[in-house]
PDB file of C-alpha atoms in Angstrom:
ATOM      1  CA  MET I   1      -0.018  -0.017  -0.021  1.00  0.00           C
ATOM      2  CA  LYS I   2       1.151   3.506  -0.881  1.00  0.00           C
ATOM      3  CA  LEU I   3       0.048   6.866   0.316  1.00  0.00           C
ATOM      4  CA  ILE I   4       0.305  10.154  -1.621  1.00  0.00           C
ATOM      5  CA  VAL I   5      -0.666  13.366   0.219  1.00  0.00           C
ATOM      6  CA  GLY I   6      -0.550  17.040  -0.769  1.00  0.00           C
ATOM      7  CA  GLY I   7      -2.667  20.277  -0.753  1.00  0.00           C
ATOM      8  CA  TYR I   8      -5.501  21.036  -3.110  1.00  0.00           C
ATOM      9  CA  ALA I   9      -4.652  21.150  -6.850  1.00  0.00           C
ATOM     10  CA  GLN I  10      -1.048  20.028  -6.465  1.00  0.00           C
ATOM     11  CA  GLY I  11      -1.093  17.562  -9.381  1.00  0.00           C
ATOM     12  CA  LYS I  12      -1.616  14.345  -7.228  1.00  0.00           C
ATOM     13  CA  ARG I  13      -4.227  13.039  -9.660  1.00  0.00           C
ATOM     14  CA  ALA I  14      -2.012  13.582 -12.672  1.00  0.00           C
ATOM     15  CA  TYR I  15       0.895  11.926 -10.912  1.00  0.00           C
ATOM     16  CA  LEU I  16      -1.270   8.983  -9.966  1.00  0.00           C
ATOM     17  CA  GLU I  17      -2.228   8.498 -13.639  1.00  0.00           C
ATOM     18  CA  THR I  18       1.426   8.084 -14.526  1.00  0.00           C
ATOM     19  CA  ILE I  19       1.584   5.074 -12.028  1.00  0.00           C
ATOM     20  CA  VAL I  20      -1.727   3.250 -12.388  1.00  0.00           C
ATOM     21  CA  GLN I  21      -4.689   3.100 -14.852  1.00  0.00           C
ATOM     22  CA  LYS I  22      -7.678   1.903 -12.732  1.00  0.00           C
ATOM     23  CA  ILE I  23      -8.498   4.860 -10.608  1.00  0.00           C
ATOM     24  CA  ALA I  24     -11.566   5.311  -8.420  1.00  0.00           C
ATOM     25  CA  ASP I  25     -12.927   8.656  -7.373  1.00  0.00           C
ATOM     26  CA  GLY I  26     -13.376   8.641  -3.583  1.00  0.00           C
ATOM     27  CA  GLY I  27     -16.101  11.221  -3.773  1.00  0.00           C
ATOM     28  CA  LEU I  28     -18.229   9.105  -6.142  1.00  0.00           C
ATOM     29  CA  ALA I  29     -17.214   5.524  -6.612  1.00  0.00           C
ATOM     30  CA  ASP I  30     -19.329   2.582  -5.311  1.00  0.00           C
ATOM     31  CA  GLU I  31     -17.958  -0.128  -3.200  1.00  0.00           C
ATOM     32  CA  LYS I  32     -17.225  -2.524  -5.936  1.00  0.00           C
ATOM     33  CA  THR I  33     -15.247   0.129  -7.901  1.00  0.00           C
ATOM     34  CA  LEU I  34     -13.285   0.846  -4.892  1.00  0.00           C
ATOM     35  CA  GLU I  35     -12.390  -2.741  -4.220  1.00  0.00           C
ATOM     36  CA  GLU I  36     -11.391  -3.254  -7.853  1.00  0.00           C
ATOM     37  CA  ALA I  37      -9.316   0.050  -8.178  1.00  0.00           C
ATOM     38  CA  GLN I  38      -5.562   0.140  -8.316  1.00  0.00           C
ATOM     39  CA  GLY I  39      -5.573   3.704  -6.981  1.00  0.00           C
ATOM     40  CA  ILE I  40      -8.188   5.609  -4.969  1.00  0.00           C
ATOM     41  CA  ASP I  41      -8.191   9.450  -5.505  1.00  0.00           C
ATOM     42  CA  LYS I  42      -9.867  11.917  -3.112  1.00  0.00           C
ATOM     43  CA  LEU I  43      -9.537   9.725  -0.062  1.00  0.00           C
ATOM     44  CA  HIS I  44     -10.573  12.821   2.086  1.00  0.00           C
ATOM     45  CA  LEU I  45     -14.031  12.824   0.379  1.00  0.00           C
ATOM     46  CA  LEU I  46     -14.223   9.005   0.803  1.00  0.00           C
ATOM     47  CA  ALA I  47     -13.628   9.449   4.433  1.00  0.00           C
ATOM     48  CA  ALA I  48     -16.576  12.044   4.573  1.00  0.00           C
ATOM     49  CA  ARG I  49     -18.888   9.565   3.034  1.00  0.00           C
ATOM     50  CA  TRP I  50     -17.754   6.797   5.313  1.00  0.00           C
ATOM     51  CA  MET I  51     -18.478   9.064   8.256  1.00  0.00           C
ATOM     52  CA  GLU I  52     -21.944   9.899   6.849  1.00  0.00           C
ATOM     53  CA  GLN I  53     -22.547   6.127   7.224  1.00  0.00           C
ATOM     54  CA  GLY I  54     -21.288   5.963  10.717  1.00  0.00           C
ATOM     55  CA  LYS I  55     -18.200   4.226   9.738  1.00  0.00           C
ATOM     56  CA  ASP I  56     -14.603   4.875  11.000  1.00  0.00           C
ATOM     57  CA  PRO I  57     -12.414   6.126   8.033  1.00  0.00           C
ATOM     58  CA  THR I  58      -9.182   4.649   9.623  1.00  0.00           C
ATOM     59  CA  VAL I  59     -10.782   1.197   9.859  1.00  0.00           C
ATOM     60  CA  MET I  60     -12.373   1.334   6.372  1.00  0.00           C
ATOM     61  CA  ALA I  61      -9.104   2.525   4.604  1.00  0.00           C
ATOM     62  CA  LEU I  62      -7.054  -0.166   6.430  1.00  0.00           C
ATOM     63  CA  THR I  63      -9.605  -2.821   5.509  1.00  0.00           C
ATOM     64  CA  LEU I  64      -9.473  -1.833   1.765  1.00  0.00           C
ATOM     65  CA  ALA I  65      -5.609  -2.105   1.968  1.00  0.00           C
ATOM     66  CA  GLU I  66      -5.858  -5.566   3.490  1.00  0.00           C
ATOM     67  CA  LYS I  67      -7.995  -6.713   0.659  1.00  0.00           C
ATOM     68  CA  ASN I  68      -5.755  -4.917  -1.822  1.00  0.00           C
ATOM     69  CA  PRO I  69      -2.129  -4.720  -0.567  1.00  0.00           C
ATOM     70  CA  GLU I  70      -0.986  -2.855  -3.845  1.00  0.00           C
ATOM     71  CA  ILE I  71      -3.602  -0.143  -3.512  1.00  0.00           C
ATOM     72  CA  ILE I  72      -2.431   3.479  -3.833  1.00  0.00           C
ATOM     73  CA  PHE I  73      -4.406   6.047  -1.857  1.00  0.00           C
ATOM     74  CA  VAL I  74      -4.375   9.764  -2.726  1.00  0.00           C
ATOM     75  CA  CYS I  75      -5.564  12.243  -0.066  1.00  0.00           C
ATOM     76  CA  ASP I  76      -5.771  15.978   0.171  1.00  0.00           C
ATOM     77  CA  GLU I  77      -3.996  17.495   3.124  1.00  0.00           C
ATOM     78  CA  ILE I  78      -6.756  19.291   4.891  1.00  0.00           C
ATOM     79  CA  GLY I  79      -5.503  20.082   8.377  1.00  0.00           C
ATOM     80  CA  CYS I  80      -3.295  23.170   7.764  1.00  0.00           C
ATOM     81  CA  GLY I  81      -5.807  25.866   8.316  1.00  0.00           C
ATOM     82  CA  ILE I  82      -7.804  27.716  10.987  1.00  0.00           C
ATOM     83  CA  VAL I  83      -9.850  25.365  13.157  1.00  0.00           C
ATOM     84  CA  PRO I  84     -13.376  25.201  11.490  1.00  0.00           C
ATOM     85  CA  MET I  85     -16.244  26.703  13.273  1.00  0.00           C
ATOM     86  CA  GLU I  86     -18.467  23.768  12.490  1.00  0.00           C
ATOM     87  CA  ARG I  87     -18.146  20.880  14.893  1.00  0.00           C
ATOM     88  CA  LYS I  88     -18.743  18.251  12.081  1.00  0.00           C
ATOM     89  CA  GLU I  89     -16.003  19.922   9.949  1.00  0.00           C
ATOM     90  CA  ARG I  90     -13.559  19.740  12.835  1.00  0.00           C
ATOM     91  CA  GLY I  91     -14.550  16.050  13.400  1.00  0.00           C
ATOM     92  CA  TRP I  92     -13.888  15.322   9.639  1.00  0.00           C
ATOM     93  CA  ARG I  93     -10.587  17.132   9.628  1.00  0.00           C
ATOM     94  CA  GLU I  94      -9.459  15.128  12.687  1.00  0.00           C
ATOM     95  CA  ALA I  95     -10.502  11.820  11.388  1.00  0.00           C
ATOM     96  CA  VAL I  96      -8.852  12.402   7.961  1.00  0.00           C
ATOM     97  CA  GLY I  97      -5.556  13.350   9.770  1.00  0.00           C
ATOM     98  CA  ARG I  98      -5.679  10.240  12.042  1.00  0.00           C
ATOM     99  CA  MET I  99      -6.500   8.029   8.996  1.00  0.00           C
ATOM    100  CA  CYS I 100      -3.497   9.369   7.199  1.00  0.00           C
ATOM    101  CA  CYS I 101      -1.180   8.853  10.215  1.00  0.00           C
ATOM    102  CA  ALA I 102      -2.522   5.178  10.306  1.00  0.00           C
ATOM    103  CA  LEU I 103      -1.921   4.708   6.651  1.00  0.00           C
ATOM    104  CA  ALA I 104       1.358   6.214   6.572  1.00  0.00           C
ATOM    105  CA  ALA I 105       2.635   3.917   9.530  1.00  0.00           C
ATOM    106  CA  GLN I 106       1.678   0.856   7.562  1.00  0.00           C
ATOM    107  CA  ALA I 107       2.594   2.091   3.999  1.00  0.00           C
ATOM    108  CA  GLN I 108       5.608   0.957   2.134  1.00  0.00           C
ATOM    109  CA  GLN I 109       5.970   4.394   0.739  1.00  0.00           C
ATOM    110  CA  VAL I 110       4.568   7.906   1.373  1.00  0.00           C
ATOM    111  CA  GLU I 111       4.932  10.649  -1.094  1.00  0.00           C
ATOM    112  CA  ARG I 112       4.037  14.316  -0.793  1.00  0.00           C
ATOM    113  CA  VAL I 113       3.218  16.267  -3.943  1.00  0.00           C
ATOM    114  CA  ILE I 114       3.724  20.028  -4.308  1.00  0.00           C
ATOM    115  CA  CYS I 115       3.677  21.885  -7.634  1.00  0.00           C
ATOM    116  CA  GLY I 116       3.373  18.448  -9.443  1.00  0.00           C
ATOM    117  CA  ILE I 117       6.566  17.321  -7.756  1.00  0.00           C
ATOM    118  CA  PRO I 118       6.407  14.103  -5.744  1.00  0.00           C
ATOM    119  CA  MET I 119       8.793  13.982  -2.749  1.00  0.00           C
ATOM    120  CA  VAL I 120       9.204  10.535  -1.073  1.00  0.00           C
ATOM    121  CA  ILE I 121       8.860  11.155   2.784  1.00  0.00           C
ATOM    122  CA  LYS I 122       8.797   7.568   3.685  1.00  0.00           C
ATOM    123  CA  SER I 123      10.236   4.472   1.850  1.00  0.00           C
TER     124      SER I 123
ATOM    125  CA  MET X   1      18.480  20.800  22.734  1.00  0.00           C
ATOM    126  CA  THR X   2      15.511  23.039  21.608  1.00  0.00           C
ATOM    127  CA  ALA X   3      13.129  21.831  19.064  1.00  0.00           C
ATOM    128  CA  LEU X   4      10.051  23.285  17.318  1.00  0.00           C
ATOM    129  CA  VAL X   5       7.629  20.622  16.097  1.00  0.00           C
ATOM    130  CA  LEU X   6       5.016  21.939  13.532  1.00  0.00           C
ATOM    131  CA  GLY X   7       2.054  20.246  11.943  1.00  0.00           C
ATOM    132  CA  GLY X   8      -1.461  20.612  10.865  1.00  0.00           C
ATOM    133  CA  ALA X   9      -4.421  19.161  12.713  1.00  0.00           C
ATOM    134  CA  ALA X  10      -4.186  15.468  13.628  1.00  0.00           C
ATOM    135  CA  SER X  11      -0.811  15.214  11.914  1.00  0.00           C
ATOM    136  CA  GLY X  12       0.869  13.170  14.713  1.00  0.00           C
ATOM    137  CA  LYS X  13       2.891  16.223  16.027  1.00  0.00           C
ATOM    138  CA  SER X  14       2.159  15.553  19.699  1.00  0.00           C
ATOM    139  CA  GLU X  15       3.206  11.964  19.608  1.00  0.00           C
ATOM    140  CA  TYR X  16       6.432  12.931  17.708  1.00  0.00           C
ATOM    141  CA  ALA X  17       7.158  15.745  20.265  1.00  0.00           C
ATOM    142  CA  GLU X  18       6.799  13.230  23.095  1.00  0.00           C
ATOM    143  CA  SER X  19       9.095  10.839  21.371  1.00  0.00           C
ATOM    144  CA  LEU X  20      11.898  13.559  21.427  1.00  0.00           C
ATOM    145  CA  ILE X  21      11.371  14.049  25.202  1.00  0.00           C
ATOM    146  CA  LEU X  22      11.477  10.189  25.691  1.00  0.00           C
ATOM    147  CA  ALA X  23      14.684  10.058  23.650  1.00  0.00           C
ATOM    148  CA  SER X  24      16.280  12.893  25.483  1.00  0.00           C
ATOM    149  CA  PRO X  25      18.668  12.020  28.467  1.00  0.00           C
ATOM    150  CA  HIS X  26      17.147  14.751  30.653  1.00  0.00           C
ATOM    151  CA  LYS X  27      14.773  14.486  33.614  1.00  0.00           C
ATOM    152  CA  PRO X  28      12.312  15.242  34.942  1.00  0.00           C
ATOM    153  CA  ARG X  29      10.003  15.109  32.021  1.00  0.00           C
ATOM    154  CA  ILE X  30       7.543  17.939  32.343  1.00  0.00           C
ATOM    155  CA  TYR X  31       4.518  18.678  30.152  1.00  0.00           C
ATOM    156  CA  VAL X  32       3.479  22.277  30.130  1.00  0.00           C
ATOM    157  CA  ALA X  33      -0.168  22.352  29.045  1.00  0.00           C
ATOM    158  CA  ALA X  34      -1.593  25.507  27.515  1.00  0.00           C
ATOM    159  CA  MET X  35      -5.143  24.500  26.780  1.00  0.00           C
ATOM    160  CA  ILE X  36      -8.134  25.716  28.726  1.00  0.00           C
ATOM    161  CA  CYS X  37     -10.970  23.057  28.860  1.00  0.00           C
ATOM    162  CA  ARG X  38     -14.151  24.855  27.685  1.00  0.00           C
ATOM    163  CA  ASP X  39     -16.413  21.987  26.659  1.00  0.00           C
ATOM    164  CA  SER X  40     -16.728  18.225  26.198  1.00  0.00           C
ATOM    165  CA  GLU X  41     -14.882  18.412  22.874  1.00  0.00           C
ATOM    166  CA  ASP X  42     -11.879  20.008  24.654  1.00  0.00           C
ATOM    167  CA  ALA X  43     -12.205  17.401  27.508  1.00  0.00           C
ATOM    168  CA  ALA X  44     -12.007  14.484  24.902  1.00  0.00           C
ATOM    169  CA  ARG X  45      -8.963  16.113  23.269  1.00  0.00           C
ATOM    170  CA  ILE X  46      -7.220  16.414  26.709  1.00  0.00           C
ATOM    171  CA  ALA X  47      -8.167  12.930  27.702  1.00  0.00           C
ATOM    172  CA  ARG X  48      -6.693  11.708  24.308  1.00  0.00           C
ATOM    173  CA  HIS X  49      -3.372  13.495  25.031  1.00  0.00           C
ATOM    174  CA  GLN X  50      -3.327  12.254  28.688  1.00  0.00           C
ATOM    175  CA  ALA X  51      -3.802   8.715  27.455  1.00  0.00           C
ATOM    176  CA  LEU X  52      -0.815   9.287  25.039  1.00  0.00           C
ATOM    177  CA  ARG X  53       1.316  10.518  27.952  1.00  0.00           C
ATOM    178  CA  ALA X  54       0.310   7.922  30.411  1.00  0.00           C
ATOM    179  CA  GLU X  55       3.067   5.891  31.798  1.00  0.00           C
ATOM    180  CA  LYS X  56       5.637   7.986  30.120  1.00  0.00           C
ATOM    181  CA  GLY X  57       6.557   9.617  33.367  1.00  0.00           C
ATOM    182  CA  PHE X  58       5.513  13.312  32.695  1.00  0.00           C
ATOM    183  CA  LEU X  59       4.676  15.749  35.248  1.00  0.00           C
ATOM    184  CA  THR X  60       1.988  18.057  34.154  1.00  0.00           C
ATOM    185  CA  VAL X  61       2.091  21.824  34.651  1.00  0.00           C
ATOM    186  CA  GLU X  62      -0.887  23.788  33.626  1.00  0.00           C
ATOM    187  CA  ARG X  63      -0.084  27.203  31.991  1.00  0.00           C
ATOM    188  CA  PRO X  64      -2.871  28.547  29.896  1.00  0.00           C
ATOM    189  CA  LEU X  65      -1.487  32.079  30.444  1.00  0.00           C
ATOM    190  CA  ASP X  66       1.765  33.708  31.602  1.00  0.00           C
ATOM    191  CA  LEU X  67       4.166  30.973  30.632  1.00  0.00           C
ATOM    192  CA  GLY X  68       6.958  33.297  31.960  1.00  0.00           C
ATOM    193  CA  SER X  69       5.773  32.954  35.494  1.00  0.00           C
ATOM    194  CA  TRP X  70       6.841  29.232  35.575  1.00  0.00           C
ATOM    195  CA  GLU X  71      10.351  28.518  36.626  1.00  0.00           C
ATOM    196  CA  CYS X  72      11.668  25.643  34.680  1.00  0.00           C
ATOM    197  CA  PRO X  73      13.767  23.139  36.925  1.00  0.00           C
ATOM    198  CA  LEU X  74      17.428  23.106  35.766  1.00  0.00           C
ATOM    199  CA  GLY X  75      18.228  20.369  33.246  1.00  0.00           C
ATOM    200  CA  ALA X  76      14.568  19.144  32.802  1.00  0.00           C
ATOM    201  CA  ALA X  77      13.025  17.830  29.600  1.00  0.00           C
ATOM    202  CA  VAL X  78      10.183  20.062  28.730  1.00  0.00           C
ATOM    203  CA  LEU X  79       7.399  19.758  26.310  1.00  0.00           C
ATOM    204  CA  VAL X  80       5.255  22.871  25.716  1.00  0.00           C
ATOM    205  CA  GLU X  81       2.013  22.330  23.955  1.00  0.00           C
ATOM    206  CA  CYS X  82       0.469  24.060  22.066  1.00  0.00           C
ATOM    207  CA  MET X  83       1.397  27.630  20.798  1.00  0.00           C
ATOM    208  CA  THR X  84      -1.874  27.896  19.071  1.00  0.00           C
ATOM    209  CA  ASN X  85      -3.688  27.644  22.477  1.00  0.00           C
ATOM    210  CA  LEU X  86      -1.280  29.806  24.362  1.00  0.00           C
ATOM    211  CA  LEU X  87      -1.523  32.440  21.754  1.00  0.00           C
ATOM    212  CA  ALA X  88      -5.294  32.357  21.743  1.00  0.00           C
ATOM    213  CA  ASN X  89      -5.468  32.535  25.492  1.00  0.00           C
ATOM    214  CA  GLU X  90      -3.065  35.489  25.723  1.00  0.00           C
ATOM    215  CA  LEU X  91      -4.805  37.301  22.951  1.00  0.00           C
ATOM    216  CA  TYR X  92      -8.359  36.820  23.861  1.00  0.00           C
ATOM    217  CA  GLU X  93      -8.631  36.033  27.617  1.00  0.00           C
ATOM    218  CA  PRO X  94      -9.484  39.228  29.615  1.00  0.00           C
ATOM    219  CA  ASN X  95      -6.226  38.929  31.764  1.00  0.00           C
ATOM    220  CA  GLY X  96      -4.011  37.927  28.824  1.00  0.00           C
ATOM    221  CA  ALA X  97      -1.174  39.966  27.204  1.00  0.00           C
ATOM    222  CA  GLY X  98      -3.187  41.026  24.193  1.00  0.00           C
ATOM    223  CA  ILE X  99      -1.098  42.353  21.432  1.00  0.00           C
ATOM    224  CA  GLN X 100       2.040  41.948  23.421  1.00  0.00           C
ATOM    225  CA  ALA X 101       1.521  38.115  23.324  1.00  0.00           C
ATOM    226  CA  PRO X 102       4.051  37.019  20.775  1.00  0.00           C
ATOM    227  CA  GLU X 103       6.904  39.015  22.467  1.00  0.00           C
ATOM    228  CA  LYS X 104       5.925  37.772  25.961  1.00  0.00           C
ATOM    229  CA  ILE X 105       5.659  34.206  24.694  1.00  0.00           C
ATOM    230  CA  LEU X 106       8.937  34.192  22.809  1.00  0.00           C
ATOM    231  CA  THR X 107      10.713  35.801  25.949  1.00  0.00           C
ATOM    232  CA  ALA X 108       9.159  32.981  28.119  1.00  0.00           C
ATOM    233  CA  LEU X 109      10.437  30.310  25.786  1.00  0.00           C
ATOM    234  CA  GLN X 110      13.930  31.840  25.764  1.00  0.00           C
ATOM    235  CA  ALA X 111      13.982  31.859  29.589  1.00  0.00           C
ATOM    236  CA  ILE X 112      12.846  27.997  29.605  1.00  0.00           C
ATOM    237  CA  SER X 113      15.347  27.080  26.984  1.00  0.00           C
ATOM    238  CA  ALA X 114      18.182  28.645  29.051  1.00  0.00           C
ATOM    239  CA  ARG X 115      17.227  26.314  31.997  1.00  0.00           C
ATOM    240  CA  ALA X 116      15.856  23.268  30.325  1.00  0.00           C
ATOM    241  CA  GLY X 117      18.052  20.278  29.071  1.00  0.00           C
ATOM    242  CA  THR X 118      15.707  19.644  26.274  1.00  0.00           C
ATOM    243  CA  LEU X 119      12.864  21.989  25.290  1.00  0.00           C
ATOM    244  CA  VAL X 120      10.342  20.741  22.658  1.00  0.00           C
ATOM    245  CA  VAL X 121       7.593  23.320  21.592  1.00  0.00           C
ATOM    246  CA  VAL X 122       4.558  22.200  19.707  1.00  0.00           C
ATOM    247  CA  SER X 123       2.970  24.603  17.418  1.00  0.00           C
ATOM    248  CA  GLY X 124       0.341  24.533  14.458  1.00  0.00           C
ATOM    249  CA  ASP X 125       0.468  24.962  10.734  1.00  0.00           C
ATOM    250  CA  ILE X 126      -2.720  27.019  10.315  1.00  0.00           C
ATOM    251  CA  PHE X 127      -1.589  29.017   7.275  1.00  0.00           C
ATOM    252  CA  ALA X 128      -2.545  27.052   4.208  1.00  0.00           C
ATOM    253  CA  ASP X 129      -6.326  26.844   3.693  1.00  0.00           C
ATOM    254  CA  GLY X 130      -6.357  29.716   1.193  1.00  0.00           C
ATOM    255  CA  LYS X 131      -9.119  31.518   2.911  1.00  0.00           C
ATOM    256  CA  ASN X 132      -9.258  35.230   3.703  1.00  0.00           C
ATOM    257  CA  TYR X 133     -10.385  35.611   7.222  1.00  0.00           C
ATOM    258  CA  ASP X 134     -11.561  38.672   9.227  1.00  0.00           C
ATOM    259  CA  VAL X 135      -8.995  41.137  10.615  1.00  0.00           C
ATOM    260  CA  GLU X 136      -8.853  39.396  13.995  1.00  0.00           C
ATOM    261  CA  THR X 137      -8.123  35.940  12.642  1.00  0.00           C
ATOM    262  CA  ARG X 138      -5.566  37.406  10.257  1.00  0.00           C
ATOM    263  CA  GLN X 139      -3.834  39.059  13.178  1.00  0.00           C
ATOM    264  CA  TYR X 140      -3.838  35.717  15.054  1.00  0.00           C
ATOM    265  CA  GLN X 141      -2.327  34.051  12.073  1.00  0.00           C
ATOM    266  CA  ARG X 142       0.382  36.720  11.901  1.00  0.00           C
ATOM    267  CA  MET X 143       1.105  36.443  15.515  1.00  0.00           C
ATOM    268  CA  LEU X 144       1.404  32.685  15.528  1.00  0.00           C
ATOM    269  CA  SER X 145       3.793  32.869  12.580  1.00  0.00           C
ATOM    270  CA  GLN X 146       5.742  35.483  14.518  1.00  0.00           C
ATOM    271  CA  ILE X 147       6.214  33.117  17.341  1.00  0.00           C
ATOM    272  CA  ASN X 148       6.875  30.195  15.020  1.00  0.00           C
ATOM    273  CA  ARG X 149       9.535  32.057  13.184  1.00  0.00           C
ATOM    274  CA  GLY X 150      10.985  33.610  16.215  1.00  0.00           C
ATOM    275  CA  PHE X 151      11.342  30.171  18.036  1.00  0.00           C
ATOM    276  CA  ALA X 152      12.499  28.516  14.902  1.00  0.00           C
ATOM    277  CA  ALA X 153      15.439  30.881  14.721  1.00  0.00           C
ATOM    278  CA  LEU X 154      16.630  30.052  18.144  1.00  0.00           C
ATOM    279  CA  ALA X 155      15.815  26.308  18.047  1.00  0.00           C
ATOM    280  CA  ASP X 156      18.340  23.662  17.294  1.00  0.00           C
ATOM    281  CA  THR X 157      16.007  21.843  14.996  1.00  0.00           C
ATOM    282  CA  VAL X 158      12.735  22.436  13.306  1.00  0.00           C
ATOM    283  CA  LYS X 159      10.516  19.496  12.281  1.00  0.00           C
ATOM    284  CA  GLU X 160       7.358  19.569  10.224  1.00  0.00           C
ATOM    285  CA  ILE X 161       5.108  16.532  10.893  1.00  0.00           C
ATOM    286  CA  VAL X 162       3.274  15.200   7.915  1.00  0.00           C
ATOM    287  CA  CYS X 163       1.010  11.877   8.528  1.00  0.00           C
ATOM    288  CA  GLY X 164       3.316  11.249  11.400  1.00  0.00           C
ATOM    289  CA  ILE X 165       6.392  11.472   9.379  1.00  0.00           C
ATOM    290  CA  PRO X 166       8.940  14.206  10.468  1.00  0.00           C
ATOM    291  CA  LEU X 167      10.390  16.452   7.747  1.00  0.00           C
ATOM    292  CA  ASP X 168      13.571  18.138   8.685  1.00  0.00           C
ATOM    293  CA  TRP X 169      13.471  21.889   7.866  1.00  0.00           C
ATOM    294  CA  LYS X 170      16.394  22.636  10.248  1.00  0.00           C
ATOM    295  CA  PRO X 171      18.580  19.620  10.911  1.00  0.00           C
ATOM    296  CA  TRP X 172      20.250  19.388  14.152  1.00  0.00           C
ATOM    297  CA  ASN X 173      23.932  18.727  14.561  1.00  0.00           C
ATOM    298  CA  GLY X 174      24.057  18.129  18.396  1.00  0.00           C
ATOM    299  CA  LYS X 175      27.496  17.816  19.879  1.00  0.00           C
ATOM    300  CA  GLU X 176      26.071  15.700  22.734  1.00  0.00           C
ATOM    301  CA  GLY X 177      24.782  13.056  20.433  1.00  0.00           C
ATOM    302  CA  ASN X 178      21.794  13.446  18.102  1.00  0.00           C
ATOM    303  CA  TYR X 179      18.555  12.279  19.661  1.00  0.00           C
ATOM    304  CA  ALA X 180      16.374  14.450  17.596  1.00  0.00           C
ATOM    305  CA  GLY X 181      16.203  12.051  14.729  1.00  0.00           C
TER     306      GLY X 181
END
């Protein structure tokens, strides 16, 4: 399992497309598409969908990685701003951060993309 | 050794900061807590941090305001968490330092670093959500940056934590052995 993180619009998706072909959109894809994908983009949106269903994003993402050990997750970094006023938004931000820490701890490789340039921060 | 540990929300910065204290040869281990508990969400956050620190042998000192009034024991290993709270308290609490807050906090950190064997300061990265906030919030952001930059200049090492992984913005070349890995 690999994890790619970075801020909004930094070229993560374009980078992912150079590595794998079968990419699922975390904001839209159904369960089957997610399980069959080589790469899952917008994991932060998938986390929000899981939370809407009362599921823990960390557990869900780790389960996907267990089923598909070659999976590549792509997630926006969303924690580097002012604490949101909405409790729900704070909870989502917190859950995405914890999920990424847990994935990074288990990942063979973690990359961070800025200006389209991937930097390996764990290998 | 003095270290600045920065990161976004839930980036793993606290856990990393604690690991620096645990790796340091200095004792006692002191946790200086800046947060004021205002509601159940705060209480849950504090409980989570207490659980992380449990059995790591930390003494806890509460200093939501006036960090400079605390006299650090000579040679201690000190973890101050978090600048985001300390600044908000100094800036917005009625008996806080107001606009003098950054200067007052930096002076206090300097005094602690002169006495501590190891000082690790945790601060937040709250600068990259691309939103334009009201004047007060912008002032808070600038003040936190002033503290971060001021302390980074005097710190031996500065680490940014991303998904629990430390990125070395200011590598440490400690003569007494590098335990800030």
